[in-house]
PDB file of N, CA and C in Angstrom:
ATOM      1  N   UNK Y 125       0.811  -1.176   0.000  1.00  0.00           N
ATOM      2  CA  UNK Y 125       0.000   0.000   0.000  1.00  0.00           C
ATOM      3  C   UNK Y 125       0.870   1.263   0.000  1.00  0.00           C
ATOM      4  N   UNK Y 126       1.898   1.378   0.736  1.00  0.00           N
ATOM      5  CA  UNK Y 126       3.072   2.131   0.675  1.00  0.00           C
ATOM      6  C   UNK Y 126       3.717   2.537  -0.468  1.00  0.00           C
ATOM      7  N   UNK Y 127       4.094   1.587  -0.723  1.00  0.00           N
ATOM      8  CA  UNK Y 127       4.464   1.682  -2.106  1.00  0.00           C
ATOM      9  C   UNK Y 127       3.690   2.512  -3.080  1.00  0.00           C
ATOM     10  N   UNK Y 128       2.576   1.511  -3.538  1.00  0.00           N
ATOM     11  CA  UNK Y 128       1.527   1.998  -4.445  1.00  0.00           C
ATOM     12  C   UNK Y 128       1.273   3.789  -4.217  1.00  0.00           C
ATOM     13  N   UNK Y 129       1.542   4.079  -3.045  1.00  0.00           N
ATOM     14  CA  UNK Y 129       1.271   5.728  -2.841  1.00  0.00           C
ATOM     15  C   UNK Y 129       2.733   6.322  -2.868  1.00  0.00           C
ATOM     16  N   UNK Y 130       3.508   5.563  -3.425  1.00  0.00           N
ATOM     17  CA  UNK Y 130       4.535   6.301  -3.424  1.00  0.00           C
ATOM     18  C   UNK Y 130       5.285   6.612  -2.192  1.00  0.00           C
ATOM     19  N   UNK Y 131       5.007   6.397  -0.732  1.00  0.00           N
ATOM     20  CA  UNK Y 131       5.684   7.013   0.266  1.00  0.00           C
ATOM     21  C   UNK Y 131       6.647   5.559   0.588  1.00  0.00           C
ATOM     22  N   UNK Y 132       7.943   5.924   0.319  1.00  0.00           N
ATOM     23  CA  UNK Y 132       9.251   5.535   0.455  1.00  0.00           C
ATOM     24  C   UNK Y 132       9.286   5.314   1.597  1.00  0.00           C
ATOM     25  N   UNK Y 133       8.995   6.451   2.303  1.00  0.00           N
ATOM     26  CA  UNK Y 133       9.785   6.579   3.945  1.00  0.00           C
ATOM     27  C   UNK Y 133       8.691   5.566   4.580  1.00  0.00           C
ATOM     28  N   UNK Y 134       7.427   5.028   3.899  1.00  0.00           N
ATOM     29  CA  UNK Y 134       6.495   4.557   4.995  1.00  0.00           C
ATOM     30  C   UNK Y 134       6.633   2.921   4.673  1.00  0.00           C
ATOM     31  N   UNK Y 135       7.267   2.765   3.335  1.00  0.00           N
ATOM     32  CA  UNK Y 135       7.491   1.035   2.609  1.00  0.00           C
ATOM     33  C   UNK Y 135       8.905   1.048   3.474  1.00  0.00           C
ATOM     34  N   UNK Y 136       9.134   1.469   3.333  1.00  0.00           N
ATOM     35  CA  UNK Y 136      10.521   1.136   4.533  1.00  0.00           C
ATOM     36  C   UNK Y 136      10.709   0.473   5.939  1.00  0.00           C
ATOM     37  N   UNK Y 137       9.195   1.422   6.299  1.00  0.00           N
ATOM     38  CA  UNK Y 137       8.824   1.380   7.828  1.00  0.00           C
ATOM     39  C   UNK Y 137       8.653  -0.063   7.727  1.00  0.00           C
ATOM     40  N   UNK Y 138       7.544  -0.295   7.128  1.00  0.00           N
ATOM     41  CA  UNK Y 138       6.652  -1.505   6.795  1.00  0.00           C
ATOM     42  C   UNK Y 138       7.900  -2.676   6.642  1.00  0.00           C
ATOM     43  N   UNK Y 139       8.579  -2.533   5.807  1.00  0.00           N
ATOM     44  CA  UNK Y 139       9.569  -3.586   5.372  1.00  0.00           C
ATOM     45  C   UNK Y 139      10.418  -3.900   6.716  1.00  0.00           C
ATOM     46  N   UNK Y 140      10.767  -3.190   7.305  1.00  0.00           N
ATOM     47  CA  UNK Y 140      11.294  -3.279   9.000  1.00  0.00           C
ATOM     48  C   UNK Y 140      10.950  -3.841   9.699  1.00  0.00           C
ATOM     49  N   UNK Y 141       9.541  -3.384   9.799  1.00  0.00           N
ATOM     50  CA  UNK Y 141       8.732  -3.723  10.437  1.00  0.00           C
ATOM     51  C   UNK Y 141       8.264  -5.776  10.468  1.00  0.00           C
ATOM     52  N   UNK Y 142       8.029  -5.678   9.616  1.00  0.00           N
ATOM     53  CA  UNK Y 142       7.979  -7.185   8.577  1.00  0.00           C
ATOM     54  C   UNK Y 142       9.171  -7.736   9.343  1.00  0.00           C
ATOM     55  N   UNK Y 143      10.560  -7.096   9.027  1.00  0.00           N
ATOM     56  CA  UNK Y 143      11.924  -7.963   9.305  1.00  0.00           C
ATOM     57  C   UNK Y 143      11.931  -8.245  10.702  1.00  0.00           C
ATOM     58  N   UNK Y 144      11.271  -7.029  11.491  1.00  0.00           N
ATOM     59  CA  UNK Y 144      11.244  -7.123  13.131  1.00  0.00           C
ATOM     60  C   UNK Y 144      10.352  -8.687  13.547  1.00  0.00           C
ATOM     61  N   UNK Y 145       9.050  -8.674  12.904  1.00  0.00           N
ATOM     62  CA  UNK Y 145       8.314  -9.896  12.902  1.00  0.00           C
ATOM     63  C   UNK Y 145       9.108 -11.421  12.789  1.00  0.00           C
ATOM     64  N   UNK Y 146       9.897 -11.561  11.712  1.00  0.00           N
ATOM     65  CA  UNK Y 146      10.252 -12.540  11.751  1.00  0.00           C
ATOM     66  C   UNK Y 146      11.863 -13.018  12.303  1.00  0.00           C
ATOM     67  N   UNK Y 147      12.516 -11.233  12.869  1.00  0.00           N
ATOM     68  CA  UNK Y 147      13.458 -11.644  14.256  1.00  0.00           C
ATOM     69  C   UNK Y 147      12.371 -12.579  15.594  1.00  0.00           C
ATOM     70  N   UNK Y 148      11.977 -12.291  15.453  1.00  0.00           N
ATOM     71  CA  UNK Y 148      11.336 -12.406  16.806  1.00  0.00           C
ATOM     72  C   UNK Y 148      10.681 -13.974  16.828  1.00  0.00           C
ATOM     73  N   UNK Y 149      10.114 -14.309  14.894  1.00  0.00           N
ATOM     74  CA  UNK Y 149      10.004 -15.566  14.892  1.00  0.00           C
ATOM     75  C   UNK Y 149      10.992 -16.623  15.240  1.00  0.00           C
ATOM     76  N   UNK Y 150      11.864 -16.277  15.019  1.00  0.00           N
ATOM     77  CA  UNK Y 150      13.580 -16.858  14.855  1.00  0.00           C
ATOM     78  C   UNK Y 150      13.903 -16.827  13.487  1.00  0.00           C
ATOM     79  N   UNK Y 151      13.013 -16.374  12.286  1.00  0.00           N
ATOM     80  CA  UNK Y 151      13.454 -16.331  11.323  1.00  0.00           C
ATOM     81  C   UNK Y 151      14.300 -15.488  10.532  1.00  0.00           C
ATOM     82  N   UNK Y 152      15.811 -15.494  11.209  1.00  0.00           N
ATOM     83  CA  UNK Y 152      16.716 -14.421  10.732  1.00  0.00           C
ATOM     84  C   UNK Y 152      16.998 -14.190   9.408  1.00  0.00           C
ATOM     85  N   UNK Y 153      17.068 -15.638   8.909  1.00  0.00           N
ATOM     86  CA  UNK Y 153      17.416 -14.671   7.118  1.00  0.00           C
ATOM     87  C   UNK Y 153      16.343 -14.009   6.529  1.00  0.00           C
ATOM     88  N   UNK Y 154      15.129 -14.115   6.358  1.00  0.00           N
ATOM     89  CA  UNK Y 154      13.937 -13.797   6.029  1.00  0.00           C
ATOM     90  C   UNK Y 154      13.593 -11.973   7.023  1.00  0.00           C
ATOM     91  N   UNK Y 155      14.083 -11.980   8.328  1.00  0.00           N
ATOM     92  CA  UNK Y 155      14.486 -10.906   8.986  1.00  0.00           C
ATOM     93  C   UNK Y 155      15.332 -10.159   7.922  1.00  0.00           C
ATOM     94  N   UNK Y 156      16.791 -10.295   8.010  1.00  0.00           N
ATOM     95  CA  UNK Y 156      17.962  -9.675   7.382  1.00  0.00           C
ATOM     96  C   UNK Y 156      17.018  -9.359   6.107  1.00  0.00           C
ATOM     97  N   UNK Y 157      16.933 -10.039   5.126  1.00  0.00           N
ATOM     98  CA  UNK Y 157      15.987  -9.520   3.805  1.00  0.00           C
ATOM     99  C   UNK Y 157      15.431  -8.476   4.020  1.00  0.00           C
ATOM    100  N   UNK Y 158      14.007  -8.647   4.436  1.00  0.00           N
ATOM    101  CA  UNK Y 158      13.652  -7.230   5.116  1.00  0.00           C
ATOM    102  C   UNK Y 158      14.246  -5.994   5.684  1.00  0.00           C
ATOM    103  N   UNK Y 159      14.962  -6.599   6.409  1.00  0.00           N
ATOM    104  CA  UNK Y 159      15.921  -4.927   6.902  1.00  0.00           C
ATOM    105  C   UNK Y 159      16.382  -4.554   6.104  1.00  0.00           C
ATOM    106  N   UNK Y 160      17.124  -5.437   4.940  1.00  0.00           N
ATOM    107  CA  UNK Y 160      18.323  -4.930   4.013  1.00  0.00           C
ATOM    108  C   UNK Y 160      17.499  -4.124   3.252  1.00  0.00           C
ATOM    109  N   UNK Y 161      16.384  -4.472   2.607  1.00  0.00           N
ATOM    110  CA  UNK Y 161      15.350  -3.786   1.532  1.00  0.00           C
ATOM    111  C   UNK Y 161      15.154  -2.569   2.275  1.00  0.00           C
ATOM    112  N   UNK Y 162      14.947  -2.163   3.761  1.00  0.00           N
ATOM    113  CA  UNK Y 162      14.460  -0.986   4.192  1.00  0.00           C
ATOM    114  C   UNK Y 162      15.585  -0.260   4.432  1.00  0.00           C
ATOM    115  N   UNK Y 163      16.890  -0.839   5.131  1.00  0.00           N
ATOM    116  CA  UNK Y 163      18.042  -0.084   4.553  1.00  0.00           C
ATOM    117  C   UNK Y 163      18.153   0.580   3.537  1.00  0.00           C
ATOM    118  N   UNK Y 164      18.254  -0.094   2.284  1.00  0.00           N
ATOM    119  CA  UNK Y 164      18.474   0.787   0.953  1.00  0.00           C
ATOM    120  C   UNK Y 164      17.454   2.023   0.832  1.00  0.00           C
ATOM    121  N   UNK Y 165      16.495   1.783   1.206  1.00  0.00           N
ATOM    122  CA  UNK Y 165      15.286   2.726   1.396  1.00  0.00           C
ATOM    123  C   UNK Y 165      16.039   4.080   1.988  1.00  0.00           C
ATOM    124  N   UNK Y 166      15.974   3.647   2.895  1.00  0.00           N
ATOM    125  CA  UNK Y 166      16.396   4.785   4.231  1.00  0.00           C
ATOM    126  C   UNK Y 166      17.644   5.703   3.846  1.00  0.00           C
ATOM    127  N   UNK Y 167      18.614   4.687   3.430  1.00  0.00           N
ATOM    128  CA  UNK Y 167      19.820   5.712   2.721  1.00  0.00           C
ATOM    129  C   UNK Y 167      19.834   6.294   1.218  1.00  0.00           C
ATOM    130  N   UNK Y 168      18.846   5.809   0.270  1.00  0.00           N
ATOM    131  CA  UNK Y 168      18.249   6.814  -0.753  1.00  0.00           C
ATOM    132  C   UNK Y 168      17.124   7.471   0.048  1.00  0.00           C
ATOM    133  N   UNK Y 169      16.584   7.392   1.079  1.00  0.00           N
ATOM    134  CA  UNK Y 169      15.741   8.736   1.731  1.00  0.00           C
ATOM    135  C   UNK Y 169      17.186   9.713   2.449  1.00  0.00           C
ATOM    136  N   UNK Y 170      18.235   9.357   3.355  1.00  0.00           N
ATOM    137  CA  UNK Y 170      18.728   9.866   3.307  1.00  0.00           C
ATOM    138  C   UNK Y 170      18.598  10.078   5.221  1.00  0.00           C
ATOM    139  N   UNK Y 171      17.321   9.410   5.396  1.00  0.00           N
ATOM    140  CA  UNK Y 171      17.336   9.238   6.739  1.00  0.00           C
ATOM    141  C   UNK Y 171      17.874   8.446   7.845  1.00  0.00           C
ATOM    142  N   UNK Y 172      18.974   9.313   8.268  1.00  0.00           N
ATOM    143  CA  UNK Y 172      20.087   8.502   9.193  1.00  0.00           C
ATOM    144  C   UNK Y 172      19.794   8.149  10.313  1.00  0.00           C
ATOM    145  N   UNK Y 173      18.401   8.448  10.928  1.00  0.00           N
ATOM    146  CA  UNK Y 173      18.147   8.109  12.084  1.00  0.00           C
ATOM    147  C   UNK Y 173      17.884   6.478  12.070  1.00  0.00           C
ATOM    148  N   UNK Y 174      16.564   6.742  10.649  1.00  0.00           N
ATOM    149  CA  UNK Y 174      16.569   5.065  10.820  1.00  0.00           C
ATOM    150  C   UNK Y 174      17.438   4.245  10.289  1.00  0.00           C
ATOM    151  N   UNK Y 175      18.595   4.951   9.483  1.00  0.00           N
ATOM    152  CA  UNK Y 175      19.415   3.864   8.767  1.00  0.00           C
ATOM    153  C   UNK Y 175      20.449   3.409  10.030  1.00  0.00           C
ATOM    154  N   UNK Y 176      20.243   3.883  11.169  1.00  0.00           N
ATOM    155  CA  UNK Y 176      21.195   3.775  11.921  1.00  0.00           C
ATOM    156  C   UNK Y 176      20.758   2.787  12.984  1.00  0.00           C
ATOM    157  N   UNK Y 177      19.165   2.606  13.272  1.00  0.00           N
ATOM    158  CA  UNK Y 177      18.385   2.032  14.125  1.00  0.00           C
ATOM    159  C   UNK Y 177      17.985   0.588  12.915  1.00  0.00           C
ATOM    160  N   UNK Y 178      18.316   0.056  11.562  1.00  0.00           N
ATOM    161  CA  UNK Y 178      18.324  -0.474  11.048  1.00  0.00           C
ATOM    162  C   UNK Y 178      19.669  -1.669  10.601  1.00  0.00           C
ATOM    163  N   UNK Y 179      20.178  -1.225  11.381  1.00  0.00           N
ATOM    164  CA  UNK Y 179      21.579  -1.351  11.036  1.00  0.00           C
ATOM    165  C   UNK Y 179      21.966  -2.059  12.417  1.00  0.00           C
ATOM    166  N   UNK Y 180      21.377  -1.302  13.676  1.00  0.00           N
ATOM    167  CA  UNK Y 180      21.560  -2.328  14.999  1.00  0.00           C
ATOM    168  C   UNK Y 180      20.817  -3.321  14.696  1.00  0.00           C
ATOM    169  N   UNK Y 181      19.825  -3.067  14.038  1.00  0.00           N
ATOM    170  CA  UNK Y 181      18.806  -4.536  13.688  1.00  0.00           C
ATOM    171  C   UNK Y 181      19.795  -5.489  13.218  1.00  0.00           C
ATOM    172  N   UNK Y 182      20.320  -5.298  12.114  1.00  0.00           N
ATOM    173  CA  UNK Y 182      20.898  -6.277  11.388  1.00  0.00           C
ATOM    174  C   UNK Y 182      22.177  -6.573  12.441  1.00  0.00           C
ATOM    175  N   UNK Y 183      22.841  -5.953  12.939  1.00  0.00           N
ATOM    176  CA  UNK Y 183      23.988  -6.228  13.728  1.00  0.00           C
ATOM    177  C   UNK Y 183      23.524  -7.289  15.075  1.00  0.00           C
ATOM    178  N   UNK Y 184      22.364  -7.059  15.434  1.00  0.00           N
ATOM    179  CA  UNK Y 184      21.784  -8.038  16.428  1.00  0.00           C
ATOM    180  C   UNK Y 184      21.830  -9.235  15.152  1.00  0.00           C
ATOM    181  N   UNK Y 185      20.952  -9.156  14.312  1.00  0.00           N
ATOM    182  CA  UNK Y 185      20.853 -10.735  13.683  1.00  0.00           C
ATOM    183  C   UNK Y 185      21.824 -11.147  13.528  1.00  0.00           C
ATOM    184  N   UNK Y 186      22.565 -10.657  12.762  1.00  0.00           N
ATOM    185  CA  UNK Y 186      24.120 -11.226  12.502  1.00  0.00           C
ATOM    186  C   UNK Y 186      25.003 -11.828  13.812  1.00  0.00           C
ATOM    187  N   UNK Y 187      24.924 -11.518  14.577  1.00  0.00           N
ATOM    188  CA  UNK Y 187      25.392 -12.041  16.183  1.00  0.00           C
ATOM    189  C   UNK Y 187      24.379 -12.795  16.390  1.00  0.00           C
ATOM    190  N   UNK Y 188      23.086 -12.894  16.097  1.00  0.00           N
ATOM    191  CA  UNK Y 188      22.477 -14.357  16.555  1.00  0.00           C
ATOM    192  C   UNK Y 188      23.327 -15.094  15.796  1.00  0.00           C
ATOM    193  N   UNK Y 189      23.160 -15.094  14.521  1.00  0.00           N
ATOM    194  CA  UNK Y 189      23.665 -16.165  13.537  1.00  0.00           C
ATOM    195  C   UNK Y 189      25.348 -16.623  14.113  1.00  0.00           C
ATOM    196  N   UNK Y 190      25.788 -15.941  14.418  1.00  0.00           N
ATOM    197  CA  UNK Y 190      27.298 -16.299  14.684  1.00  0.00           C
ATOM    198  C   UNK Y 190      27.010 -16.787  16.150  1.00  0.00           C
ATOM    199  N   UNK Y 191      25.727 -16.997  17.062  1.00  0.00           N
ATOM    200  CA  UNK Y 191      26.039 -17.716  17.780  1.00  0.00           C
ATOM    201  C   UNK Y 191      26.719 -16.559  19.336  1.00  0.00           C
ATOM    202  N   UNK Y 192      26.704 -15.345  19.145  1.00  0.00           N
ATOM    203  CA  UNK Y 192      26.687 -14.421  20.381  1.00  0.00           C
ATOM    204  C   UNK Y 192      25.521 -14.500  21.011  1.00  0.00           C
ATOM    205  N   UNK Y 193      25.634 -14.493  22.770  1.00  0.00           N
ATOM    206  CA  UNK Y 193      24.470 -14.217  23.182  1.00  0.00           C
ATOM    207  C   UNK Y 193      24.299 -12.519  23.650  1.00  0.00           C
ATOM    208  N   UNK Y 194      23.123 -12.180  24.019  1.00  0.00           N
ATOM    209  CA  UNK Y 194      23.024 -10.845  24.444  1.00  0.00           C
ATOM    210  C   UNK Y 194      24.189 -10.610  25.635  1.00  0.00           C
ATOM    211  N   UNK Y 195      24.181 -11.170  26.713  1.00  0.00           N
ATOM    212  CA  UNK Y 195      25.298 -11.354  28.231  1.00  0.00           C
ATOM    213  C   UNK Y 195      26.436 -10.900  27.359  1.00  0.00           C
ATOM    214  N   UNK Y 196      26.931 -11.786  26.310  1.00  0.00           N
ATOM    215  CA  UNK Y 196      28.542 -11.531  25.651  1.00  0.00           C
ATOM    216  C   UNK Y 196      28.680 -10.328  24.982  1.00  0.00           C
ATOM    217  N   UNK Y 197      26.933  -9.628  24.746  1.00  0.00           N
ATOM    218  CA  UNK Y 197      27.239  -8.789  24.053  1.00  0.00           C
ATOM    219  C   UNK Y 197      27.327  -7.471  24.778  1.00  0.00           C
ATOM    220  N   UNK Y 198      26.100  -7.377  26.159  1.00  0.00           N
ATOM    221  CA  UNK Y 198      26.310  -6.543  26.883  1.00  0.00           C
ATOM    222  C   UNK Y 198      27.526  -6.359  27.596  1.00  0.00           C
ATOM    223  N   UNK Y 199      28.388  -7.215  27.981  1.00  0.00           N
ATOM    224  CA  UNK Y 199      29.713  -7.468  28.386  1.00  0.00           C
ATOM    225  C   UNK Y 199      30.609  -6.587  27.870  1.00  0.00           C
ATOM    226  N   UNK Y 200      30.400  -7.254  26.416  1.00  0.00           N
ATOM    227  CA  UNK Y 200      31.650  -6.487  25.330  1.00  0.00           C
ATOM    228  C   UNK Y 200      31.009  -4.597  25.407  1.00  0.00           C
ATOM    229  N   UNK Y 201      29.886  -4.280  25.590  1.00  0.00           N
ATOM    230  CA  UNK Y 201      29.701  -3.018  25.334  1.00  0.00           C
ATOM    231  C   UNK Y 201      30.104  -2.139  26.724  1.00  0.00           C
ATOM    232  N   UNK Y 202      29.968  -3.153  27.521  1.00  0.00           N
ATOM    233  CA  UNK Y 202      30.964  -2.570  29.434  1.00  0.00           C
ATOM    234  C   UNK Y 202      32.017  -2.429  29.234  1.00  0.00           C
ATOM    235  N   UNK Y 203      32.582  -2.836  28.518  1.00  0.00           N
ATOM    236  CA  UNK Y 203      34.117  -3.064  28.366  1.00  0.00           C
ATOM    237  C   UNK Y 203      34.798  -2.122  27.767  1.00  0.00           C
ATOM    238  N   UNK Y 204      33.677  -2.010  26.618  1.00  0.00           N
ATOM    239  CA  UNK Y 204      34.164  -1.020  25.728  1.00  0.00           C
ATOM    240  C   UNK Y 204      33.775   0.655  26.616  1.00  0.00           C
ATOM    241  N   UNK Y 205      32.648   0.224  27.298  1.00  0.00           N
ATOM    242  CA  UNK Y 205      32.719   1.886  27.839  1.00  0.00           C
ATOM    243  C   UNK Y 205      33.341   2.298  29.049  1.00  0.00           C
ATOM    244  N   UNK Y 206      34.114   1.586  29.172  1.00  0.00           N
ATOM    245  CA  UNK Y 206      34.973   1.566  30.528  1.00  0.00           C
ATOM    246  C   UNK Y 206      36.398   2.476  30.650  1.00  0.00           C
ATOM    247  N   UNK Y 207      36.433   3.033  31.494  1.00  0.00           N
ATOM    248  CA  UNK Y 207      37.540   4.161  30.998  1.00  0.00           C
ATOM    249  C   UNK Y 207      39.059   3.405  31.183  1.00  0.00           C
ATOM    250  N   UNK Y 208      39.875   3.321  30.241  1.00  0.00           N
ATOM    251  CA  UNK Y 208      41.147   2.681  29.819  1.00  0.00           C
ATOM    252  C   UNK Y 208      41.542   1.852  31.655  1.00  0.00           C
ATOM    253  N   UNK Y 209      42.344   1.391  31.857  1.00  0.00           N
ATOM    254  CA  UNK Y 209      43.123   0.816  32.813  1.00  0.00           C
ATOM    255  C   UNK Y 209      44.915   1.720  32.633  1.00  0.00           C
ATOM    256  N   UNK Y 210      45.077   2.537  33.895  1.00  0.00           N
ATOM    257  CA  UNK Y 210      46.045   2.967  34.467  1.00  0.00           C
ATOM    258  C   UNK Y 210      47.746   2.448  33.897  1.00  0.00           C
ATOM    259  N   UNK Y 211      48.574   2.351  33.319  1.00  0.00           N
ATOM    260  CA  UNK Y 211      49.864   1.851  33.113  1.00  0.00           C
ATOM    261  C   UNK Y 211      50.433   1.805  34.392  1.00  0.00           C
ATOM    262  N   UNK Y 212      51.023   0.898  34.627  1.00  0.00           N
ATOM    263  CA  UNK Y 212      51.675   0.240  35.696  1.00  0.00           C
ATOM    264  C   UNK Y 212      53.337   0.772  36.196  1.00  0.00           C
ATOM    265  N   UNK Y 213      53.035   1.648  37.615  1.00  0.00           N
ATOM    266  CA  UNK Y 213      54.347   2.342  37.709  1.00  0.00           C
ATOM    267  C   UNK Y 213      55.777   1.904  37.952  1.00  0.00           C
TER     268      UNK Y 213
END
């Protein structure tokens, strides 16, 4: 329906949206598809908010697929925001 009216920014939504559905089924490649299609969307719209909130999408699937859990992932993001460790006098 999006489409057919021409609004880009709203077939995008939709297509996300769709990909969000079948993260959640467990169906990641069929997920990734979807995002990727609303990706391209988003960066010929030009809108970085969602190309950026589209993009954690896919970065979560891709770490399912490789088998990361969320714990390893919240971990790694403590780690990373952790202010350096002191050199040793």
């Amino acid at each position: 329906m999006q489409r057919q009216r021409g609004d880009r920014a709203g077939e995008a939504a939709v297509l996300r949206d769709i990909g969000l559905v079948y993260a959640r089924l467990g169906q990641n490649q069929r997920a990734e598809s979807y995002c990727d299609l609303a990706l391209s969307i988003y960066r010929e719209l030009g809108n970085r908010e969602a190309e950026k909130s589209t993009l954690a999408t896919l970065t979560s699937l891709d770490n399912r697929r490789r088998g990361k859990s969320k714990v390893k992932l919240e971990g790694q993001i403590e780690m990373a925001s952790s202010p350096p460790l002191s050199p040793p006098r």
